[in-house]
Every structure is written in C-alpha cells, then in structure tokens.
mmCIF file of C-alpha atoms in Angstrom:
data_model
loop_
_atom_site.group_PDB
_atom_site.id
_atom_site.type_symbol
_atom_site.label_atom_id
_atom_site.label_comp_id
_atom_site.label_asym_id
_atom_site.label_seq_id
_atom_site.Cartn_x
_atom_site.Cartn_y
_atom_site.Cartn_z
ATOM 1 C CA UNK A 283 -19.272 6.889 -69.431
ATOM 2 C CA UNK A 284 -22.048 6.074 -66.873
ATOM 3 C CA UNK A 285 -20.215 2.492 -66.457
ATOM 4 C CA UNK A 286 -16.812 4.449 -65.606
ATOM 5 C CA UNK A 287 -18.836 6.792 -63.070
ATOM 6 C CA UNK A 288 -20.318 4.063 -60.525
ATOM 7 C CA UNK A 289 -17.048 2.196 -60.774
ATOM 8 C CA UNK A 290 -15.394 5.395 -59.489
ATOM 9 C CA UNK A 291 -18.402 5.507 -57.153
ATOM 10 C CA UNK A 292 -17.728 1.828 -55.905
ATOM 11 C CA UNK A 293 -13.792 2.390 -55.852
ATOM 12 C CA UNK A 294 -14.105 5.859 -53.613
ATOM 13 C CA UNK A 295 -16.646 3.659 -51.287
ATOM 14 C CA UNK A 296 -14.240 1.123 -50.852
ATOM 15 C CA UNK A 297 -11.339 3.484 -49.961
ATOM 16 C CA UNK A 298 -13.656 4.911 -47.631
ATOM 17 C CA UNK A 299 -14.227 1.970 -45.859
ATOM 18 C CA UNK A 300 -10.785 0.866 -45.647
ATOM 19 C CA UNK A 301 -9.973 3.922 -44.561
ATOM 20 C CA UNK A 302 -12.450 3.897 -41.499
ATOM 21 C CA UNK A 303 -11.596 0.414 -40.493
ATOM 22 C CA UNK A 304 -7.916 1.228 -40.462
ATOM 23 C CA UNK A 305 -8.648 3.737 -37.820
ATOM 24 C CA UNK A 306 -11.023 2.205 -35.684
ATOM 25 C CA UNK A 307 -8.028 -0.842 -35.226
ATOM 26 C CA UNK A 308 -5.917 1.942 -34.737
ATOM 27 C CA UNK A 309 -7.912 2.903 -32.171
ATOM 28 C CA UNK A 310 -8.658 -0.234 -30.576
ATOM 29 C CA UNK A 311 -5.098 -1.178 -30.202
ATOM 30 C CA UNK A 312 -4.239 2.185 -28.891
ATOM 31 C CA UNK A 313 -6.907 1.635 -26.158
ATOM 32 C CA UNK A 314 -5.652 -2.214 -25.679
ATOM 33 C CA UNK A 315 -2.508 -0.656 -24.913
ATOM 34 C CA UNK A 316 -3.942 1.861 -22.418
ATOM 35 C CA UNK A 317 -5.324 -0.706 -20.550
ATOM 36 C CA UNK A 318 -2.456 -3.103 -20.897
ATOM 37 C CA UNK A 319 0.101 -0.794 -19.367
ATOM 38 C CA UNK A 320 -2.336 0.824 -16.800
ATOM 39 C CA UNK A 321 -0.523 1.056 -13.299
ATOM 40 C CA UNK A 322 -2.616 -1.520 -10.835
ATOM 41 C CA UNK A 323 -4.793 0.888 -8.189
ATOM 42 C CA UNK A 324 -5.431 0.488 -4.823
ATOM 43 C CA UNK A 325 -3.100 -0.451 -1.455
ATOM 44 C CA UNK A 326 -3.691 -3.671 0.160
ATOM 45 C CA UNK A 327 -3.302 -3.740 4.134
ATOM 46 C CA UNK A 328 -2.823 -6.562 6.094
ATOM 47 C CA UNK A 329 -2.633 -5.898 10.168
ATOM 48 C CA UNK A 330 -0.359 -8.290 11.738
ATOM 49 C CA UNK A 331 -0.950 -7.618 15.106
ATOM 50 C CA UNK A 332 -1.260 -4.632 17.224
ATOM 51 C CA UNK A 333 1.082 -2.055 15.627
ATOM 52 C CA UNK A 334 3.158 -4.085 13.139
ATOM 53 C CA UNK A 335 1.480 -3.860 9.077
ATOM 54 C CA UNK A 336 2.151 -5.129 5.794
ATOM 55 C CA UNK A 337 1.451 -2.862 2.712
ATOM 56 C CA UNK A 338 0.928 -4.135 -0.698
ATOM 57 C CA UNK A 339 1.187 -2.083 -3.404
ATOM 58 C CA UNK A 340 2.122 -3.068 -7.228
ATOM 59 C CA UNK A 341 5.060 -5.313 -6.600
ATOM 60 C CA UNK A 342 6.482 -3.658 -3.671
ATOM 61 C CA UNK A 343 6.242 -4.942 -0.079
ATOM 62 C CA UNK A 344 6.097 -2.781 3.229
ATOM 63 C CA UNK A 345 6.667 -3.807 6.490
ATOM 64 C CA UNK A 346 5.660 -1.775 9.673
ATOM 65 C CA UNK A 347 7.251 -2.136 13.105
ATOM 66 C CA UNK A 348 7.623 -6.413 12.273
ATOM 67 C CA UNK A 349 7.855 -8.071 15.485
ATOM 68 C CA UNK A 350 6.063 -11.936 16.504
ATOM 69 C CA UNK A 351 9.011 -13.608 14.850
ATOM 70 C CA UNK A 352 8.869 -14.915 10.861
ATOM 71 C CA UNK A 353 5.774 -17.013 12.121
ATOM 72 C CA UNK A 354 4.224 -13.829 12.399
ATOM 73 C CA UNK A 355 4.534 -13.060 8.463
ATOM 74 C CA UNK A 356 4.149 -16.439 7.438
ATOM 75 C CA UNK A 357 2.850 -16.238 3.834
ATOM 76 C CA UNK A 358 3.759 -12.444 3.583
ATOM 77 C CA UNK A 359 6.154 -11.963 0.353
ATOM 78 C CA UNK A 360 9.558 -10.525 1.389
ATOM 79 C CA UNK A 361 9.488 -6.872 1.810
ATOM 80 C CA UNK A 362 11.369 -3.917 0.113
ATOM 81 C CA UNK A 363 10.746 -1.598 3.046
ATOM 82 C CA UNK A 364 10.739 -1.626 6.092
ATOM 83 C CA UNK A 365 10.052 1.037 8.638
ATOM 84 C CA UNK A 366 10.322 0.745 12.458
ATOM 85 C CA UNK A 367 8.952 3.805 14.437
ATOM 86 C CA UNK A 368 10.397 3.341 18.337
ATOM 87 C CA UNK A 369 12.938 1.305 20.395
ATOM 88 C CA UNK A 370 10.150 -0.296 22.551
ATOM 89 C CA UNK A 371 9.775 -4.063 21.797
ATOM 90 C CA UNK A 372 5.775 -3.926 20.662
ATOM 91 C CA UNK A 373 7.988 -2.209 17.292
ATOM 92 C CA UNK A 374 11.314 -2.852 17.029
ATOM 93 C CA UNK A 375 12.392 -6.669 17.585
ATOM 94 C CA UNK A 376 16.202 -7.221 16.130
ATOM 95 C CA UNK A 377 15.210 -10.800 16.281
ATOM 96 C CA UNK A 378 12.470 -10.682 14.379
ATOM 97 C CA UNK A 379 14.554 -8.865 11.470
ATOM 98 C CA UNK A 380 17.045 -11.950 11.336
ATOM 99 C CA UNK A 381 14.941 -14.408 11.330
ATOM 100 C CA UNK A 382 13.230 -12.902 8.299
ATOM 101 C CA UNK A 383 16.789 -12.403 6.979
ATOM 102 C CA UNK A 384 15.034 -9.803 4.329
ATOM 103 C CA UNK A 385 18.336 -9.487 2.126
ATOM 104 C CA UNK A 386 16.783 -7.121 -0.565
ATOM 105 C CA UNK A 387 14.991 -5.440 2.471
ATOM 106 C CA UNK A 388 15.717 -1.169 3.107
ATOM 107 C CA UNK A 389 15.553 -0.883 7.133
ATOM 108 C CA UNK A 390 13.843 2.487 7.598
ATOM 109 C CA UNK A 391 14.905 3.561 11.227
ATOM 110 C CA UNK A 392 15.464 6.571 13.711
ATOM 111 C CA UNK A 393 18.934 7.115 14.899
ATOM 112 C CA UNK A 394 17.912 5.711 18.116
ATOM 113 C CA UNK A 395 16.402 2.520 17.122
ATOM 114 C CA UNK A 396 19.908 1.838 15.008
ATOM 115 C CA UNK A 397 21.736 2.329 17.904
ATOM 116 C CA UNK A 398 19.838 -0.433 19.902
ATOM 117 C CA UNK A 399 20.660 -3.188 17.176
ATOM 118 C CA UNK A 400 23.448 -5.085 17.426
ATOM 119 C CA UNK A 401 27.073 -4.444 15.540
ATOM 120 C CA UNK A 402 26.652 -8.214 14.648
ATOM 121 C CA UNK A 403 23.257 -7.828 12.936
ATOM 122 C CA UNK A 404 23.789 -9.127 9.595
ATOM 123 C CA UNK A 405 21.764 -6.334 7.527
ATOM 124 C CA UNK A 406 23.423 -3.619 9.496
ATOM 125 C CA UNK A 407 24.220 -2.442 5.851
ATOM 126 C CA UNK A 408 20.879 -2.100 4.509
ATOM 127 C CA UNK A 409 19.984 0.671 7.586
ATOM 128 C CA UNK A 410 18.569 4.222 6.819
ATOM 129 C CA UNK A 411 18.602 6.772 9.429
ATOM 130 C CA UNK A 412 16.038 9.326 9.470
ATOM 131 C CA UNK A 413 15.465 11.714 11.793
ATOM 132 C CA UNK A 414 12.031 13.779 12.407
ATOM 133 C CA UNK A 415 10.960 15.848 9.449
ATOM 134 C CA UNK A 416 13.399 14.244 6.468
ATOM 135 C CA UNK A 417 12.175 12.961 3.311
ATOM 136 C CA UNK A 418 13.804 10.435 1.612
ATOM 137 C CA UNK A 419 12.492 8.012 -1.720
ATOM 138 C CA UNK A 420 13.281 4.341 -1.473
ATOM 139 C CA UNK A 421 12.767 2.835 -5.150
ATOM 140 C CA UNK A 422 9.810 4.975 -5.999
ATOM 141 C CA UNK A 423 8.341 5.292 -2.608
ATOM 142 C CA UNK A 424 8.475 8.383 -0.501
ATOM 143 C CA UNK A 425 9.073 8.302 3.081
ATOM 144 C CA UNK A 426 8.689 11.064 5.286
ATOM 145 C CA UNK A 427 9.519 11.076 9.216
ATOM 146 C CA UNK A 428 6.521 13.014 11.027
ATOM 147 C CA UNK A 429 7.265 13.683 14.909
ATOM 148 C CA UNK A 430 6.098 11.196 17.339
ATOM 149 C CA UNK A 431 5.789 11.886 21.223
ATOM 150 C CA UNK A 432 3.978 12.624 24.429
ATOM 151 C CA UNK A 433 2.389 15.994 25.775
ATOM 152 C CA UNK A 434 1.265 14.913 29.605
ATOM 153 C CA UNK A 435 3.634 15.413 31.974
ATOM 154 C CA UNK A 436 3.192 12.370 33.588
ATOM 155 C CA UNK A 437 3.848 10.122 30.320
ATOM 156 C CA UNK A 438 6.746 12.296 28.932
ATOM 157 C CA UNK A 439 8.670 9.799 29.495
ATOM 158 C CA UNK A 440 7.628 6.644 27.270
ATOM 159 C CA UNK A 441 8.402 8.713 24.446
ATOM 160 C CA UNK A 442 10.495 11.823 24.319
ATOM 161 C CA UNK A 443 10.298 14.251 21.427
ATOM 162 C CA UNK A 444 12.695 13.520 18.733
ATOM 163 C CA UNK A 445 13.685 9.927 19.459
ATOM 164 C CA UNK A 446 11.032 8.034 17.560
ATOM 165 C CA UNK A 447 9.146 8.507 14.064
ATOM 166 C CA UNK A 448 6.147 8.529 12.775
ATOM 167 C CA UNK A 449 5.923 7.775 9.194
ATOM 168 C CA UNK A 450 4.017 9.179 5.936
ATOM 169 C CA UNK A 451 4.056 6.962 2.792
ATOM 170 C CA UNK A 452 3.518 8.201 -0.196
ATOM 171 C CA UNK A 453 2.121 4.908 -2.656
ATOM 172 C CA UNK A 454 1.690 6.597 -6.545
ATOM 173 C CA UNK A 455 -1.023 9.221 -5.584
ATOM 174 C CA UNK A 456 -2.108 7.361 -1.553
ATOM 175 C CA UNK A 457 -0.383 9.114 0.606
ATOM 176 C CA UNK A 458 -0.316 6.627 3.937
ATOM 177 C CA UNK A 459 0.140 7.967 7.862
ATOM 178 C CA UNK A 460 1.533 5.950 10.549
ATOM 179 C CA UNK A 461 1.245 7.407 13.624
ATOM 180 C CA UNK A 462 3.516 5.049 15.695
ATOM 181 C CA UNK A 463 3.413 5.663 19.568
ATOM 182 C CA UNK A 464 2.242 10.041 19.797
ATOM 183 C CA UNK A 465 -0.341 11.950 21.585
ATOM 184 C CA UNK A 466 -1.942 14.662 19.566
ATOM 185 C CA UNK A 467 0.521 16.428 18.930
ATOM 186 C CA UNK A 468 0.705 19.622 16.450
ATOM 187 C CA UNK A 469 2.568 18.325 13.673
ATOM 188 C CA UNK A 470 0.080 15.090 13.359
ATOM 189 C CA UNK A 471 -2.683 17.830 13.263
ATOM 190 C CA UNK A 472 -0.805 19.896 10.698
ATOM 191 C CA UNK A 473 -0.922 16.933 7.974
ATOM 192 C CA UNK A 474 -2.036 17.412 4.779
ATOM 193 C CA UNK A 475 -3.534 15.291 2.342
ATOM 194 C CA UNK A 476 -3.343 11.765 3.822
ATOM 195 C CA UNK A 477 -5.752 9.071 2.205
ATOM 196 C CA UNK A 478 -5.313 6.782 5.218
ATOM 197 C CA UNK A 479 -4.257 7.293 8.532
ATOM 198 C CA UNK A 480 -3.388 4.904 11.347
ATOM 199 C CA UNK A 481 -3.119 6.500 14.672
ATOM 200 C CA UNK A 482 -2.562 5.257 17.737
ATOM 201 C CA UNK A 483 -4.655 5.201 21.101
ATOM 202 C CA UNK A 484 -3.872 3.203 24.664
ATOM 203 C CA UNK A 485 -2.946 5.211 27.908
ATOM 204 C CA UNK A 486 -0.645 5.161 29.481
ATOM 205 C CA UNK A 487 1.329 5.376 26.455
ATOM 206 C CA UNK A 488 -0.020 7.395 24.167
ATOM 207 C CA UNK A 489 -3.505 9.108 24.189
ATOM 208 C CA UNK A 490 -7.200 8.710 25.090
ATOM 209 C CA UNK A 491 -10.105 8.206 22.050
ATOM 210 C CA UNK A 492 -10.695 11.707 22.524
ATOM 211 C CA UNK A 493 -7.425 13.187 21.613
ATOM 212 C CA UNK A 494 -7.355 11.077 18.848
ATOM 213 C CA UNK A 495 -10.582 11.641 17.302
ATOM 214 C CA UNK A 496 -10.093 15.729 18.228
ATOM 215 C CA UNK A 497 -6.605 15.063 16.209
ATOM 216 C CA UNK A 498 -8.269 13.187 13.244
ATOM 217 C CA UNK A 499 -10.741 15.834 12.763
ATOM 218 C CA UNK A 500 -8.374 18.413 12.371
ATOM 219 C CA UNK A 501 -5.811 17.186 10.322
ATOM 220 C CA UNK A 502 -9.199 14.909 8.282
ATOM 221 C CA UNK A 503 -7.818 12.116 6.100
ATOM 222 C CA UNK A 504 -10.349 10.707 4.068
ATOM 223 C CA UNK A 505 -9.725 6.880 5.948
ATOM 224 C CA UNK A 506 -8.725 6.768 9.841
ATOM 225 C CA UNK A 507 -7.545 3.336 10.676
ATOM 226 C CA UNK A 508 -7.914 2.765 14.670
ATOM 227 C CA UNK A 509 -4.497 0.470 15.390
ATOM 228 C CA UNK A 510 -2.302 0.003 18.679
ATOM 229 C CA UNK A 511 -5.248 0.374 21.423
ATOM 230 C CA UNK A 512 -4.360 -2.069 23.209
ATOM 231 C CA UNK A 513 -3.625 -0.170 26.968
ATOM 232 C CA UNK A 514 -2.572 -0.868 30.431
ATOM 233 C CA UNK A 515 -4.643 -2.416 31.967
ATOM 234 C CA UNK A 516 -7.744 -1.741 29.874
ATOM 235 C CA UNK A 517 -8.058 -1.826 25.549
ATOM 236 C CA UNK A 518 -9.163 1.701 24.013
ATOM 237 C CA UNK A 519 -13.208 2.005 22.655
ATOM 238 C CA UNK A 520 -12.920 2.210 19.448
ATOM 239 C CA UNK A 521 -16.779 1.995 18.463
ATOM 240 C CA UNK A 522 -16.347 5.267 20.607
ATOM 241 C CA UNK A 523 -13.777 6.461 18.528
ATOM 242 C CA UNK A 524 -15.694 6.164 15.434
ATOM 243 C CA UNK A 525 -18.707 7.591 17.132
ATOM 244 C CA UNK A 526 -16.895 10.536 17.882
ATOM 245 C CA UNK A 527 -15.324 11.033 13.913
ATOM 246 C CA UNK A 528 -18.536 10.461 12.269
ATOM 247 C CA UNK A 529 -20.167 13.320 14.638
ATOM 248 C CA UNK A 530 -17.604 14.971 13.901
ATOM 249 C CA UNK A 531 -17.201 14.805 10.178
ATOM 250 C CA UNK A 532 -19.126 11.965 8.615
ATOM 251 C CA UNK A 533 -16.978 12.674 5.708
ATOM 252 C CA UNK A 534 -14.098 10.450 7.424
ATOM 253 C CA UNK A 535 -14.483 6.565 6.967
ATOM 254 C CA UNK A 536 -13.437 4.748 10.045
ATOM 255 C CA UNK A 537 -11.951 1.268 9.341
ATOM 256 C CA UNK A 538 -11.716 -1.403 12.215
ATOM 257 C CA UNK A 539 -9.421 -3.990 10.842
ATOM 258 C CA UNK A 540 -8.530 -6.906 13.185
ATOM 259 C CA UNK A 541 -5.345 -5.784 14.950
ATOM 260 C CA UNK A 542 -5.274 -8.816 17.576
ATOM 261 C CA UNK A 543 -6.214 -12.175 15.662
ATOM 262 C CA UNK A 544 -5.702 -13.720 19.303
ATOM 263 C CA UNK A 545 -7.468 -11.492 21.635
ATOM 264 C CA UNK A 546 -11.849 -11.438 21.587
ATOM 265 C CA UNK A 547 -11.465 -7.451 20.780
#
C-alpha cells in the first residue's frame, strides 16, 4: 500500500513537471514569435542636398523634392513615393525624374507642378494631384498637403498661397513635416503632433531664423530639422536657430544634418 502511494507520488510529480515545461515552451515560442514579427522602428533620413530627402522606413522608399540628377541618389534604393512641394527648380526637376525612370514610383504633386511637366514625360501616369489640405494614403503611408506660402508683401510673389505644398507624412506612429518653401504661416503653427519637422529658412524666399523658431515653438514637434537655408546672398544661422528653440523650449531637439555635402556650411 505504501509502495502504491509514492509511486502515485512520483507519477503526479512527473505530470507536474511535464505540465510546466509544456507551458514555459509555449511561452517561449509565443514570445519568439512576438519578436519575430515585430514591425522594424525608427525612420532613417538621408539629406541629399539643400531641400531634396530620402526617407527610409521598413521597405518603403521616400523621395523629397529629387533634383541633382540620378548621380545625386546614387546608392539610394528606388523609391515608392515621391513628393515634390513647388515648381521652382531647387524642387521640382522633370529631368531628374527620367533619369531615375522610378517605374514603381507614386509622383506626389500640386496641380501646378503637374502642369509644368511635360505631356511626353514617360511616368505622366503614375502622377497624384493634391491640392492644399487633402489627405490621401499611398500603400500604407499617409500624405497630407499642409499650405505653403509667403506673408511679406514684398516676397508674395515667390510663392503664392495655394500653388505649392507642404507635406505631412505619417510613417506607422512618426508623423513627418515638410515644410517646403513657407513663411510662418498659421496653418504650419496649427500642426499637431509631428515627431519631426523640417522647415525652411533663407530670405528672400521664405523667412528669417526668427519666424521660424517663433513658428516651431508654437506648433512644438518633438525634432525640428533646420533644411533649405541656403539664402540670397547670405546662408541662414542656424546655431542661432537652435539657440533660439532651446530658450524657448528645451524640450525640442534641434538636428543639424548636412544639407550641402559641397558647401563649408
């Protein structure tokens, strides 16, 4: 009787066992496969030069404003997107486009930038319109067309209201602001939620440090990218810039990528 008692013991131990090791593979392969199928994080940027970008994010590829020819994007992968803001040639360069001959390529534009490339463009298909304040998703990514334009009377003209756009990306949960050529204007201090903003600084064209860091502080994204400051005839401060964002809200990080490989600033 005593025999039959431990062996019931020992059997009951062994289930128990089992049992627990069962589970704990269980849950080791469940975690495996939490980790497995976990979405990558994190955007990579890569300035190209002045106002033109690349954005890398999972396996889709962004292009800003590409102009400098394909020698400019030479070891870029092929983008998915692409988004030009404004007819002026420093971001919209219909050569540019065919020589990268991007065939799987969405061409993100406002109606007037499609009406300055040419019938004979070969991707003429693959063009979007959208005009200020539309939102439209592209394979997972959501675009939306924020205003873009002067204020001062005397540089109303460079970019009238309504003919460019500026661009918010929305990347999983990274929502992404390109200013493209604007002063500070209310609708770029009436954003909400942006991770990372790029905005835009060189007189004449667009606006001085100070509007832009008055701007940033208003709308506050939690990064502020300084890009396109380079002026006529001088190139915007943008250590004064950041000076004036970090007084103002040291909250805001203010990232100076290199935005002109070929220039000493």
């Amino acid at each position: 009787m005593k025999r039959n008692f431990i062996l019931m013991v020992i059997a009951l131990a062994l289930t128990i066992a089992c049992k627990q090791k069962k589970e704990e593979k269980e849950n080791t392969e469940e975690v495996a496969v939490q980790v497995e199928t976990k979405a990558p994080a994190g955007v990579e940027i890569i300035p190209i030069e002045h106002a033109t970008a690349v954005l890398e994010w999972n396996d889709t590829t962004i292009y800003i404003d590409p102009v400098g020819g394909k020698a400019a994007f030479e070891g870029q992968n092929s983008p998915d997107l692409i988004l030009i803001t404004d007819i002026h040639g420093d971001h919209l360069s219909p050569e540019t486009l065919e020589e990268l001959n991007p065939e799987k390529a969405t061409i993100i534009v406002p109606q007037a930038v499609a009406d300055q490339i040419p019938q004979e463009f070969a991707l003429k298909a693959a063009i979007e319109i959208m005009g200020n304040g539309e939102t439209k998703t592209f394979s997972g990514v959501t675009v939306e067309a924020i205003p873009m334009y002067n204020l001062r009377e005397e540089a109303k003209d460079f970019h009238a209201k309504g003919r460019g756009n500026g661009y918010v990306i929305t990347l999983g949960n990274q929502r992404i602001y390109f200013s493209g050529d604007t002063e500070d204007i209310p609708e770029m201090r009436a954003l909400e939620n942006i991770d990372k903003a790029f905005v835009c600084m060189n007189l004449p064209y667009t606006m001085t440090v100070e509007s832009a860091a008055d701007a940033v502080l208003e709308f506050q994204p939690d990064e502020v990218y300084p890009y396109h400051f380079r002026g006529r005839p001088d190139v915007s401060d943008v250590a004064k810039f950041k000076q004036l964002v970090n007084e103002g809200n040291p909250d805001i990080e203010v990232v100076q990528l290199d935005w002109y490989p070929n220039d000493d600033f």
